[in-house]
Coordinates of C-alpha atoms in Angstrom, one line a residue:
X14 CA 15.8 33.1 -21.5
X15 CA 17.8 31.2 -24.4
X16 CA 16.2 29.6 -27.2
X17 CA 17.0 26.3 -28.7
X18 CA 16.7 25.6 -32.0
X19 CA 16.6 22.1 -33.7
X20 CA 17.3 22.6 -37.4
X21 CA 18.8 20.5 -40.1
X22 CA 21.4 22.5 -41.5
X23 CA 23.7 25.6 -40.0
X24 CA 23.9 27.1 -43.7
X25 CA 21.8 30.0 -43.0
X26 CA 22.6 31.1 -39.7
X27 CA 20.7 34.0 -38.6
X28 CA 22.2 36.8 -36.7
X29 CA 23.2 36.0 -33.1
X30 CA 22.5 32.4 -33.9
X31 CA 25.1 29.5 -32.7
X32 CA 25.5 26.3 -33.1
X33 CA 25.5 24.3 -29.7
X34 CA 26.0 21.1 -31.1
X35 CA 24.7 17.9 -32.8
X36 CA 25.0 15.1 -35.4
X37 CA 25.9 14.7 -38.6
X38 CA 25.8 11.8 -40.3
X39 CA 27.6 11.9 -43.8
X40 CA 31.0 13.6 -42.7
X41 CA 33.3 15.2 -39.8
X42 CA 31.1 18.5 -39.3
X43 CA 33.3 21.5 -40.5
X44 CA 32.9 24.3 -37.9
X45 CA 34.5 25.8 -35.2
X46 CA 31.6 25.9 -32.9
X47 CA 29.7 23.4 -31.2
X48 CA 29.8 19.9 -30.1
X49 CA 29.0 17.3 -33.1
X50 CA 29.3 13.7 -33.7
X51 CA 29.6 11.8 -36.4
X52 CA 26.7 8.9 -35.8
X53 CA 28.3 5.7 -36.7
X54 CA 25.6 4.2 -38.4
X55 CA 25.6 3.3 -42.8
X56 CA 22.9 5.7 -44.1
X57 CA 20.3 3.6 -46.1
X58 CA 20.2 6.9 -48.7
X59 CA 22.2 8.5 -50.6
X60 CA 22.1 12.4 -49.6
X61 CA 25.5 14.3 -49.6
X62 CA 24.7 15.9 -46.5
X63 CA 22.6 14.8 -43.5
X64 CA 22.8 16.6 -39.9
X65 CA 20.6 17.1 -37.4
X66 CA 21.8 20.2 -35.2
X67 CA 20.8 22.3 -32.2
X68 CA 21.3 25.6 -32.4
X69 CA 21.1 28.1 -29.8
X70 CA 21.2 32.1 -29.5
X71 CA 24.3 32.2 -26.9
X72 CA 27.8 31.8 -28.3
X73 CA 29.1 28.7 -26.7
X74 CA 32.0 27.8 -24.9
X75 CA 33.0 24.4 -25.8
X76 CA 35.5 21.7 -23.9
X77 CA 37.2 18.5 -24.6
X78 CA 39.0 15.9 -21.6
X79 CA 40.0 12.9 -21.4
X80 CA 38.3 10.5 -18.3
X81 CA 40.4 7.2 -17.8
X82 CA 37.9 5.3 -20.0
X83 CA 37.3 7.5 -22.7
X84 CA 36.8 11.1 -23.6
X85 CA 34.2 13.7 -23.2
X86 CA 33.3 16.7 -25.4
X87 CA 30.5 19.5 -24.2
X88 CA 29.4 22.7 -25.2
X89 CA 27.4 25.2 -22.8
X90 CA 25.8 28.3 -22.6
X91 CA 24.7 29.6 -19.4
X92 CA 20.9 27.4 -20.1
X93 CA 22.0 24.6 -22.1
X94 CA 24.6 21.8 -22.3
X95 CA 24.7 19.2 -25.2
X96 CA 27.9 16.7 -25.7
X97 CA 29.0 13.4 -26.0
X98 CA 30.8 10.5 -24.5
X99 CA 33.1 8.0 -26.3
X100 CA 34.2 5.3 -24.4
X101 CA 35.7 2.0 -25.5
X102 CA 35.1 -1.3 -23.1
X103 CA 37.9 -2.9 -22.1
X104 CA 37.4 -6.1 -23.3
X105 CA 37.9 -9.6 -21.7
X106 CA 38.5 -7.1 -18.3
X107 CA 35.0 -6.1 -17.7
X108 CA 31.2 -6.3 -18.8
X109 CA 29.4 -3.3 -20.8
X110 CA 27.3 -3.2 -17.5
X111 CA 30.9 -1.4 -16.0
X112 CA 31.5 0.0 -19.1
X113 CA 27.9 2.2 -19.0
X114 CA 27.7 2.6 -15.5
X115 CA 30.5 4.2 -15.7
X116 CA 30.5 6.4 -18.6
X117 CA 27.0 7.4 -17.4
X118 CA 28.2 8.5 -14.2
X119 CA 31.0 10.8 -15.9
X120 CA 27.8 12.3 -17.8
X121 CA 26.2 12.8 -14.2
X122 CA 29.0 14.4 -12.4
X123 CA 29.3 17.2 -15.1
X124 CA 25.7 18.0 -15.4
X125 CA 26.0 18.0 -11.4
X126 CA 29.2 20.1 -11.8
X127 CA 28.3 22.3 -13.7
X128 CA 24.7 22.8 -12.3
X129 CA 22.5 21.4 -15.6
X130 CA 20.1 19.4 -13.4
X131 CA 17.4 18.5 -15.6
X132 CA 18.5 16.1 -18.6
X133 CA 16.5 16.3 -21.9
X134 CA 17.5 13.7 -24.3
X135 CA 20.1 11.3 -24.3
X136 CA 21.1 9.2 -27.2
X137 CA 23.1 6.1 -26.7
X138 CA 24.7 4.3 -29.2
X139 CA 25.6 1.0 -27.7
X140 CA 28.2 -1.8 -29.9
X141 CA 26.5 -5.0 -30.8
X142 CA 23.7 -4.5 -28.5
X143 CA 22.2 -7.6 -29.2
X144 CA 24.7 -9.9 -28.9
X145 CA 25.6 -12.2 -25.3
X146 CA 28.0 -11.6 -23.0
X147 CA 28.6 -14.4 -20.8
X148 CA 24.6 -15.4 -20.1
X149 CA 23.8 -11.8 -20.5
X150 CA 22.4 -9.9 -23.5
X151 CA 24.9 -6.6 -23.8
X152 CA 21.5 -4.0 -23.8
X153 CA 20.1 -5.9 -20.8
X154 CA 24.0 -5.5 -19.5
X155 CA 23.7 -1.8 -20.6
X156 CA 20.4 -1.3 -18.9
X157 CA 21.9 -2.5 -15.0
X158 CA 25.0 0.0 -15.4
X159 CA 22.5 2.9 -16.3
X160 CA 20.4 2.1 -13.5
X161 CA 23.2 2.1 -11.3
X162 CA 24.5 5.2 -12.0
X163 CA 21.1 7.1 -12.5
X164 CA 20.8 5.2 -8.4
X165 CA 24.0 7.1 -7.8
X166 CA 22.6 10.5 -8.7
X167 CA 19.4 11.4 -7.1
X168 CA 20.3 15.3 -7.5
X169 CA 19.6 14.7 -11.2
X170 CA 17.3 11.4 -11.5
X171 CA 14.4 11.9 -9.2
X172 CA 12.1 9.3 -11.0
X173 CA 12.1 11.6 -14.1
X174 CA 13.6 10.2 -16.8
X175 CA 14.6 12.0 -20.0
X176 CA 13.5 11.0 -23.8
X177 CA 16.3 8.3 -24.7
X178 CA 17.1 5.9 -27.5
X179 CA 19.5 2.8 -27.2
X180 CA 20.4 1.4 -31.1
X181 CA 23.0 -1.3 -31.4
X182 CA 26.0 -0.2 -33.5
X183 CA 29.2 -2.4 -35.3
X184 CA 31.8 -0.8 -34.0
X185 CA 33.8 -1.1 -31.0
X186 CA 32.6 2.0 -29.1
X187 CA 30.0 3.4 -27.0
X188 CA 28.7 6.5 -27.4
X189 CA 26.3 8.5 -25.5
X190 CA 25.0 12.0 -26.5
X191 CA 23.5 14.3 -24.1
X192 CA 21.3 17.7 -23.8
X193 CA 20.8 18.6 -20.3
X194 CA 19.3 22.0 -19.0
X195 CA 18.6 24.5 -16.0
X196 CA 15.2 24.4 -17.0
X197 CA 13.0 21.6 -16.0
X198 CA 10.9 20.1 -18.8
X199 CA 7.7 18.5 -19.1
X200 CA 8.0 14.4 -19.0
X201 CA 5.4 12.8 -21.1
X202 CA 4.1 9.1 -21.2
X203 CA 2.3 7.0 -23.8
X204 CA -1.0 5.7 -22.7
X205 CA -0.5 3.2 -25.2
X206 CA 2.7 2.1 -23.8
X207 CA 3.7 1.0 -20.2
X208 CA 6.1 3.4 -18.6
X209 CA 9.7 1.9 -18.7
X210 CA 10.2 2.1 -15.5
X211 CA 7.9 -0.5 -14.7
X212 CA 8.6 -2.8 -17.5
X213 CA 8.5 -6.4 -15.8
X214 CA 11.5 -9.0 -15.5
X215 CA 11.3 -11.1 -18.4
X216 CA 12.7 -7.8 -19.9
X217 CA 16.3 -7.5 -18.0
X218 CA 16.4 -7.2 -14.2
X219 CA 16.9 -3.6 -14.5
X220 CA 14.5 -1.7 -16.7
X221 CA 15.3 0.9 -19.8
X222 CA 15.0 4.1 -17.9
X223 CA 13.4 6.9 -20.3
X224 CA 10.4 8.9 -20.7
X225 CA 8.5 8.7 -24.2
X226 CA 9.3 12.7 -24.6
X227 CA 10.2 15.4 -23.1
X228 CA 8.8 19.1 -23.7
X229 CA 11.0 22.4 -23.1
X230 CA 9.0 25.3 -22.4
X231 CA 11.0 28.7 -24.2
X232 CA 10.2 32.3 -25.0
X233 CA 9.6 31.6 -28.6
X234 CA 7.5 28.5 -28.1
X235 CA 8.7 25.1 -26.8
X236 CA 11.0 22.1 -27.8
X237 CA 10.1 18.5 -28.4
X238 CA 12.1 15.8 -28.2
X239 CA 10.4 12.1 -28.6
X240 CA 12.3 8.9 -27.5
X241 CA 12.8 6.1 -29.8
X242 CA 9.8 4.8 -30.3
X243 CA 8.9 1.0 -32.1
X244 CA 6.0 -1.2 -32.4
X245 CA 5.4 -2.0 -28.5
X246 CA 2.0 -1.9 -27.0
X247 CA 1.7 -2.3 -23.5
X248 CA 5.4 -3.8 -22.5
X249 CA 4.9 -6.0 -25.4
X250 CA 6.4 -6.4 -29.1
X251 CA 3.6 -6.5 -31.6
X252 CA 3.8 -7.9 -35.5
X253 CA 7.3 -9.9 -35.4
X254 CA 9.0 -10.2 -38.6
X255 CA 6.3 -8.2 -40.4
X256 CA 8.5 -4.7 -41.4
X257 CA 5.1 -2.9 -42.5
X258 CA 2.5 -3.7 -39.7
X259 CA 5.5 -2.4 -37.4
X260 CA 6.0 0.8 -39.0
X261 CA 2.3 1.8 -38.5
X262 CA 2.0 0.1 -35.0
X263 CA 5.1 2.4 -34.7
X264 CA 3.4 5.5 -36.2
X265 CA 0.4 5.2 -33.9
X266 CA 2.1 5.5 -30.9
X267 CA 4.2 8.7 -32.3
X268 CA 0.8 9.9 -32.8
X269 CA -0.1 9.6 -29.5
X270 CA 3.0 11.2 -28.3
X271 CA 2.6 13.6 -30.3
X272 CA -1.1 14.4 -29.1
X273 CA -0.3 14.0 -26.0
X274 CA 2.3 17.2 -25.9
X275 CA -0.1 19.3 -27.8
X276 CA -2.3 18.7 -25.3
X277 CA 0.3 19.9 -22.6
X278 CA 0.8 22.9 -24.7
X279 CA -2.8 24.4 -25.0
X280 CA -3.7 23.1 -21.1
X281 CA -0.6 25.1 -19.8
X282 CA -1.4 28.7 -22.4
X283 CA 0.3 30.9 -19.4
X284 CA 3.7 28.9 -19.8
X285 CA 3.4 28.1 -23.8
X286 CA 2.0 31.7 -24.7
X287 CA 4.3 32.0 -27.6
X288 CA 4.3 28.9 -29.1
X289 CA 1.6 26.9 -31.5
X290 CA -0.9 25.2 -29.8
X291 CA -0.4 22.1 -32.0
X292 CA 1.9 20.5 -34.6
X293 CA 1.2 17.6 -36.7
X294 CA 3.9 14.5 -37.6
X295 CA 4.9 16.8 -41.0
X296 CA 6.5 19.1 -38.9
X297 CA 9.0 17.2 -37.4
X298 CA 12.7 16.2 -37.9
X299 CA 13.0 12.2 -38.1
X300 CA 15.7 9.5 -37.5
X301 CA 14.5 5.9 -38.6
X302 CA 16.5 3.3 -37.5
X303 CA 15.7 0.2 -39.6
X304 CA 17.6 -3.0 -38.8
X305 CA 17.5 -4.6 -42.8
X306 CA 18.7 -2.6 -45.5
X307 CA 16.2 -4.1 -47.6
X308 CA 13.3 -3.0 -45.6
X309 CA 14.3 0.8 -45.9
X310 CA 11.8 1.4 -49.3
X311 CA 9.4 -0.4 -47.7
X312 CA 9.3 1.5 -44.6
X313 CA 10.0 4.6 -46.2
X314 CA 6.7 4.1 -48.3
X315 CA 4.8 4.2 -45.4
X316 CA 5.9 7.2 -43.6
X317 CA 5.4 8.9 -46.8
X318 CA 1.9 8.4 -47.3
X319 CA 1.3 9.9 -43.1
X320 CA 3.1 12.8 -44.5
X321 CA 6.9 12.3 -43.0
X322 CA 9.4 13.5 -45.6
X323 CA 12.0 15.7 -43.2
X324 CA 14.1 11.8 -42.4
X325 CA 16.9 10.4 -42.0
X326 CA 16.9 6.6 -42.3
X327 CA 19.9 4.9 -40.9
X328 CA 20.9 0.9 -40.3
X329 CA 20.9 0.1 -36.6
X330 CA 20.2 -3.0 -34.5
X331 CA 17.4 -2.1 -32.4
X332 CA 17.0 -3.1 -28.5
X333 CA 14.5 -6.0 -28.6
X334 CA 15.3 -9.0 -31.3
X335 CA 12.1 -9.6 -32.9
X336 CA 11.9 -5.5 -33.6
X337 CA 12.4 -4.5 -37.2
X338 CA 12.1 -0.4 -36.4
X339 CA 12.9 2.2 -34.1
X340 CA 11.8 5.9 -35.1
X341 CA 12.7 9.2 -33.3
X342 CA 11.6 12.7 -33.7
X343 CA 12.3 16.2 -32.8
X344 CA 10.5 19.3 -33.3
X345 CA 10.1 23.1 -32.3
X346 CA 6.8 24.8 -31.5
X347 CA 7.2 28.7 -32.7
X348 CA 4.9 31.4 -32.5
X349 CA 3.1 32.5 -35.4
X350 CA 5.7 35.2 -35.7
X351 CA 9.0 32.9 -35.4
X352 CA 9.3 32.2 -39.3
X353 CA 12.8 33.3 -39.5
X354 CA 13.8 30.9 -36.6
X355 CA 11.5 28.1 -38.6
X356 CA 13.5 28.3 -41.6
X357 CA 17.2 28.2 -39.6

């Protein structure tokens, strides 16, 4: 069984360790292996060198086409699949709702293809995703094309959604990152939060379609992988235009998350018996998405004092107006005896 990884740098590769892909948000990645994009979002610090990467203990075989609405990259081992779509809308000729039905559905047909069933994370980085088209808001536009392809593709989307993010960005692209897997994962809800799926109308006629995490069961322990996650209880935003009260409504429901899959991990000892039966936020890589520059000490003050210091903060729109914050995590549960795979 393959092992994945989630680490921030590939400076210190240990033996028989690859990279598989990932982000990097400073610069084009230098390396010959893997799938990584550069996330088109302003960094709100200055840090010479910010990536978040998935590493794997497979070489990789990696491939780049061209579809007739954008490209695709992807590397795979024989367990794992991360890559990337870029696709630019044609526009004036059609709505985002085309363009992401359509991009999704290229996603879809490779994992189908190429027998990764079981999605893990996607990221989507969606232009101006606040603004209107026609009567429309472009996410709630996003949000039907999704739907329709996921409709297409019951082989992969059986009413289990992976962990997902949607953040608005200012360029002319759209951009959707993927990790996919033979191996099934563990889909995790808040009971703070209502599912997505059953968000009601006033939110877009067809809902965001994500679980809150998901949780990969592997040899050396397990990997975690937390949606973006704001200040929403129930279906509903809580504290508009109040940056701080939203970064700890925000922080309780990662919390919660969080318990929730340590939970899974100590209920199911006989599938996680390698890995630690709990980890605590500290532990856990970040992206912050904060929507105004100014708000980034502010917000970084607060995840400070709960212990969060391995983050990125980044400028992004987030999917609902009146939120201020989006926050997203990753982590790896390892067995006591794992510290040279802790430290990749």
């Amino acid at each position: 069984m393959e092992t994945l990884i989630i680490s921030p740098s590939a400076q210190q590769l240990e033996q028989s360790q690859y990279v598989l892909g990932g982000m990097s948000h400073t610069h084009e990645f230098a390396t010959e292996q893997g799938t990584i994009l550069q996330l088109p979002l302003p960094l709100l610090e200055k840090k010479t060198e910010l990536n978040e990467l998935i590493l794997i203990d497979t070489l990789p075989v990696t491939h780049e086409c061209s579809f007739p609405r954008g490209t695709i990259r992807y590397s795979k081992t024989r367990e794992f699949i991360f890559g990337y779509i870029k696709t630019e809308q044609y526009l004036g000729l059609e709505h985002l709702e085309e363009t992401s039905q359509h991009a999704y559905r290229e996603m879809l047909q490779l994992c189908l293809t190429l027998q990764f069933p079981h999605l893990l994370r996607i990221w989507n980085y969606v232009p101006h995703i606040n603004e209107t088209e026609g009567m429309t808001e472009r996410y709630r536009l996003f949000n039907i094309g999704r739907k329709k392809a996921f409709d297409d593709y019951p082989q992969i989307i059986s009413n289990r959604y992976p962990a997902a993010c949607a953040l608005g960005s200012f360029d002319t692209t759209l951009r959707i990152v993927f990790l996919a897997s033979t191996r099934k994962p563990y889909y995790i809800e808040n009971p703070r939060q209502m599912s997505s799926s059953f968000y009601p109308e006033q939110y877009g006629i067809a809902p965001p379609l994500f679980s809150r995490a998901t949780l990969v069961p592997q040899v050396a322990g397990a990997a975690l992988f937390i949606s973006g996650t704001a200040s929403i209880v129930g279906h509903e935003s809580r504290h508009k235009n109040n940056i701080q009260t939203q970064a700890y409504e925000t922080l309780k429901n990662l919390n919660t998350i969080l318990t929730q899959a340590n939970m899974i991990i100590k209920e199911n000892r006989a599938e996680f018996t390698n890995a630690q039966y709990s980890l605590s936020l500290n532990e856990l890589f970040w992206r912050i998405y904060i929507r105004l520059p100014e708000h980034f000490e502010s917000v970084r003050s607060v995840l400070q004092q709960a212990g969060i210091t391995q983050a990125v903060y980044v400028q992004a729109d987030i999917c609902r107006t009146e939120l201020l914050l989006e926050i997203e995590a990753s982590a790896n549960y390892f067995t006591p005896q794992s510290d040279h795979i802790r430290n990749a």
